[in-house]
mmCIF file of C-alpha atoms in Angstrom:
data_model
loop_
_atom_site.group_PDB
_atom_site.id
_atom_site.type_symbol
_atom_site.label_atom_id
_atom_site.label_comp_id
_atom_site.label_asym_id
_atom_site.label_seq_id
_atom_site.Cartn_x
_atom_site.Cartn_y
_atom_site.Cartn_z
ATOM 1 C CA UNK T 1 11.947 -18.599 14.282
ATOM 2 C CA UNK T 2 11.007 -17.509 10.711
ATOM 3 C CA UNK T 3 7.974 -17.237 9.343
ATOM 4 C CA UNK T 4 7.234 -20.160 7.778
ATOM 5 C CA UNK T 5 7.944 -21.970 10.990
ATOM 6 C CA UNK T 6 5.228 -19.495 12.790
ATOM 7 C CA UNK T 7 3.001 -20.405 9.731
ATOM 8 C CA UNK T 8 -0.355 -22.216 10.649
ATOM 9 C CA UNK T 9 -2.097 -22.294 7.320
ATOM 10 C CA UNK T 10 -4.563 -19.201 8.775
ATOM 11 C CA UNK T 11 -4.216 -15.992 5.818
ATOM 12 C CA UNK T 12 -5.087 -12.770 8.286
ATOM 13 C CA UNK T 13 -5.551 -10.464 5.431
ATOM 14 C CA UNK T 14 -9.088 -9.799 3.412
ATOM 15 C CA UNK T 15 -7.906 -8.927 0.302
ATOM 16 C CA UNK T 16 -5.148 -10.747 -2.517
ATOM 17 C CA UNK T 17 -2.119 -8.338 -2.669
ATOM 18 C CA UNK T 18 -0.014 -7.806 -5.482
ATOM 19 C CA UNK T 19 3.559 -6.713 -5.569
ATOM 20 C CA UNK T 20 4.166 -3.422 -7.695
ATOM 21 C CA UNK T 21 6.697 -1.203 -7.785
ATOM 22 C CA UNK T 22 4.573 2.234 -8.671
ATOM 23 C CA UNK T 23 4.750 5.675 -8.064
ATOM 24 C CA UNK T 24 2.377 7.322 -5.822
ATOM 25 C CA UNK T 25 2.263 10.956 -4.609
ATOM 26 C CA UNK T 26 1.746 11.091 -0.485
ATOM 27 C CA UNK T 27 0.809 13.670 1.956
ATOM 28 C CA UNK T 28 0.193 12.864 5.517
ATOM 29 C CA UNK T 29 -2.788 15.028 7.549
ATOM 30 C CA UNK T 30 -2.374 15.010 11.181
ATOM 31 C CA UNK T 31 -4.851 14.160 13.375
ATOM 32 C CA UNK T 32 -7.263 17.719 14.149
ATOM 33 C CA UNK T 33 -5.042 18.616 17.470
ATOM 34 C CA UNK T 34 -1.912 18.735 15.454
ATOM 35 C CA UNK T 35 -0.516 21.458 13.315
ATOM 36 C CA UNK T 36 0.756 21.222 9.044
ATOM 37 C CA UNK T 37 0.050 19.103 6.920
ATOM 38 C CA UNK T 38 3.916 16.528 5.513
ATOM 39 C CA UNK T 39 3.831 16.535 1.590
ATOM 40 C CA UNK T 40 5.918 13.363 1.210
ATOM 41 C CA UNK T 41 5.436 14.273 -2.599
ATOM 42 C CA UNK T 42 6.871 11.237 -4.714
ATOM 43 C CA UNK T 43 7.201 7.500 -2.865
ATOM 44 C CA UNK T 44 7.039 4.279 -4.163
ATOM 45 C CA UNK T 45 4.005 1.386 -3.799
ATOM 46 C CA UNK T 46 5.196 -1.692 -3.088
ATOM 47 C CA UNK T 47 2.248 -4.178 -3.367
ATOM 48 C CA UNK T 48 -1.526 -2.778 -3.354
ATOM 49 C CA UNK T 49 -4.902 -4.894 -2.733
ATOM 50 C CA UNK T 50 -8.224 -3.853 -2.600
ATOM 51 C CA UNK T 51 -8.108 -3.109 1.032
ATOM 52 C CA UNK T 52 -4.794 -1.418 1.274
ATOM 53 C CA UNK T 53 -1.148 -0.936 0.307
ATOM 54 C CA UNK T 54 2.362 -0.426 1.571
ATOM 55 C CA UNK T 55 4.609 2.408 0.819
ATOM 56 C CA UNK T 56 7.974 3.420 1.420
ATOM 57 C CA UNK T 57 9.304 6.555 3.248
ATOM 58 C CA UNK T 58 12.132 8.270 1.382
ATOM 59 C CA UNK T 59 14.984 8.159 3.553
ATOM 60 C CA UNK T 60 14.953 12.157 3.140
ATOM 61 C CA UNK T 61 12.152 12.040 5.902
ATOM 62 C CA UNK T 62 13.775 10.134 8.653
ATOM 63 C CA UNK T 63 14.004 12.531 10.623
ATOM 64 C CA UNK T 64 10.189 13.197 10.701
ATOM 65 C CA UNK T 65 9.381 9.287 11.376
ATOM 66 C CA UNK T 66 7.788 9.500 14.346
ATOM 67 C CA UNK T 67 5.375 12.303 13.095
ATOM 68 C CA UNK T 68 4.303 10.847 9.829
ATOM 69 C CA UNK T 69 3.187 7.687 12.076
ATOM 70 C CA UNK T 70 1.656 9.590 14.621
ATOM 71 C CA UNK T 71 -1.758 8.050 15.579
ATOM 72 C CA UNK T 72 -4.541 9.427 14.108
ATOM 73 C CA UNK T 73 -2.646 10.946 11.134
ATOM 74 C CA UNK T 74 -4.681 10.624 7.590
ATOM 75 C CA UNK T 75 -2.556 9.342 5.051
ATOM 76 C CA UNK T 76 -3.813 11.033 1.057
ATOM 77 C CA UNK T 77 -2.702 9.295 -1.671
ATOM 78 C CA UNK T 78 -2.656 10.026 -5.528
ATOM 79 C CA UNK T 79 -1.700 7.644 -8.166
ATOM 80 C CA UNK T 80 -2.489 6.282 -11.831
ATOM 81 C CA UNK T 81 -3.531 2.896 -11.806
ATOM 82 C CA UNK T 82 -2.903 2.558 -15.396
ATOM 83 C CA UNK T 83 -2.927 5.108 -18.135
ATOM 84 C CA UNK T 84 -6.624 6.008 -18.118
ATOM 85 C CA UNK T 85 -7.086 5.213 -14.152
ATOM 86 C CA UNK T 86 -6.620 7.447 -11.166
ATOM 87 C CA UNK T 87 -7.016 6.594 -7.822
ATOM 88 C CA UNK T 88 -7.760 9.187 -5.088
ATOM 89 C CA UNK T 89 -7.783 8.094 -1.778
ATOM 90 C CA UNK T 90 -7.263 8.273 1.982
ATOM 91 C CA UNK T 91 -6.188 6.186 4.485
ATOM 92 C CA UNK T 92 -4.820 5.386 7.632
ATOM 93 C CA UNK T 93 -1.895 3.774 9.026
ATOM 94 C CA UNK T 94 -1.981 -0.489 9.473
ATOM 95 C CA UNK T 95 0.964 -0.909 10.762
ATOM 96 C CA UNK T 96 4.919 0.595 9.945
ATOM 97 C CA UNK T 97 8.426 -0.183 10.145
ATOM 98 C CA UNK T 98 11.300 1.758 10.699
ATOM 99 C CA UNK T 99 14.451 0.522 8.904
ATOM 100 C CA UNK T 100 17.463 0.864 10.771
ATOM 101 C CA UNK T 101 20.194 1.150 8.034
ATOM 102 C CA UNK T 102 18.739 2.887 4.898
ATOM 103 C CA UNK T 103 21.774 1.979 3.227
ATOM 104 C CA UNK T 104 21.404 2.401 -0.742
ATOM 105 C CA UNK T 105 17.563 2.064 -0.808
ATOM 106 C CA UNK T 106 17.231 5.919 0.233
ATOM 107 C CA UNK T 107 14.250 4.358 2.208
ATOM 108 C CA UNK T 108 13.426 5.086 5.956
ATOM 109 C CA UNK T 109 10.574 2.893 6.292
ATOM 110 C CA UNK T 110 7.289 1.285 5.417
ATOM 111 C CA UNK T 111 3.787 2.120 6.148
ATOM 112 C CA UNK T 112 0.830 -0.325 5.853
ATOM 113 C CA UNK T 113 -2.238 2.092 4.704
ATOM 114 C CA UNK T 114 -5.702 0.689 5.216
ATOM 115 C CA UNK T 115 -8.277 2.504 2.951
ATOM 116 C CA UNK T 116 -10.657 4.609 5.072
ATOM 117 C CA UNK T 117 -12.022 6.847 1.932
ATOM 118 C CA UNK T 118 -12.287 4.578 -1.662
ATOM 119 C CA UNK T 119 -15.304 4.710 -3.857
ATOM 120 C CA UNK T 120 -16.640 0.997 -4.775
ATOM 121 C CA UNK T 121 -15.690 2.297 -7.875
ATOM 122 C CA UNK T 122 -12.194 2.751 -7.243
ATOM 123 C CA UNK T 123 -12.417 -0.833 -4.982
ATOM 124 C CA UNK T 124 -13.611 -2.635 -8.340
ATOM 125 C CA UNK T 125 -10.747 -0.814 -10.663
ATOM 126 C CA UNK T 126 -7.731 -2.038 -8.079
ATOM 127 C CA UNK T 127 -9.348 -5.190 -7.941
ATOM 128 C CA UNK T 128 -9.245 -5.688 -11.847
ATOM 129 C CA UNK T 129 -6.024 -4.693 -11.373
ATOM 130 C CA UNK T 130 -4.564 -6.968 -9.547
ATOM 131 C CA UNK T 131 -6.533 -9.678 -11.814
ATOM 132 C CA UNK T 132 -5.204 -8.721 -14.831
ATOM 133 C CA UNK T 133 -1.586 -8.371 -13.745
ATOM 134 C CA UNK T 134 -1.969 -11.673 -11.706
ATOM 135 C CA UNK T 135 -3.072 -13.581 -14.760
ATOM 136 C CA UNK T 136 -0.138 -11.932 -16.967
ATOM 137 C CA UNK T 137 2.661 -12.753 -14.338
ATOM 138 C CA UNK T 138 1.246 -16.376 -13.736
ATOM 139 C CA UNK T 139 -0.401 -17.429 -17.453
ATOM 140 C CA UNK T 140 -0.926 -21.115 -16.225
ATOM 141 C CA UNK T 141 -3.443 -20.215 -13.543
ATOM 142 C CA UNK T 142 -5.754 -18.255 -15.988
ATOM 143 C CA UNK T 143 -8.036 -21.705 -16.719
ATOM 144 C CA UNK T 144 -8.099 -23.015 -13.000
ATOM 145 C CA UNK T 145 -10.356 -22.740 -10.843
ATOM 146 C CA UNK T 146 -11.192 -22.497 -6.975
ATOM 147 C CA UNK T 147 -13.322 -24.719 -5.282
ATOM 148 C CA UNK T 148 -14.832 -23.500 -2.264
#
């Protein structure tokens, strides 16, 4: 059964998400019992909302999978938002999903982070974010608006 078919009009998640396709630098902190921090170094962000995002794995760390999702692990991310916007946070893992044939992608997997350390600051400038790149990829929505 697809998706759409287990569809019943109910949207689980808080926050809009937008699809990008952005550059972020990772490092994974275990949880205190474990031991080294994994510099993932350069991924890529494949949508990002005010609550969260979802990254790929580079295909180079499949063999570390099942320690970069460890429980409890604290996921640091660095990116630019835009030009004169950095965003410094941490976060934690959502959810992930190991994909079994990383075939040309060079990707592993996907992790769902869930913001655990953001300034309101930072909340607000992700926020705009999305906004302004929602109006620009759909121009004929600017003027509407939502009734409540």
């Amino acid at each position: 059964m697809s998706n759409a078919e287990n569809f019943k009009g109910i949207e689980r998640r808080r926050h809009v998400r937008l699809k990008i396709n952005k550059p972020i630098d990772l490092k994974v902190i275990p949880d205190p019992g474990s031991r080294g921090e994994i510099d993932i170094g350069r991924t890529i962000c494949r949508d990002i909302s005010r609550g969260g995002m979802c990254l790929e794995i580079p295909g180079k760390w499949e063999n570390a999978w099942d320690k970069i999702v460890e429980k409890g692990n604290v996921f640091e991310t660095k990116f630019n938002l835009t030009e004169e916007v950095w965003i410094i946070s941490q976060a934690k893992a959502a959810w992930s999903q190991r994909l079994p044939d990383k075939g040309s992608s060079g990707v592993c997997g996907l992790v769902g982070l869930m913001f655990t350390e953001l300034t309101e600051k930072a909340k607000d400038a992700i926020a705009k974010y999305i906004t302004d790149n929602y109006v620009a990829e759909y121009p004929d929505q600017k003027n509407k608006r939502i009734i409540e």
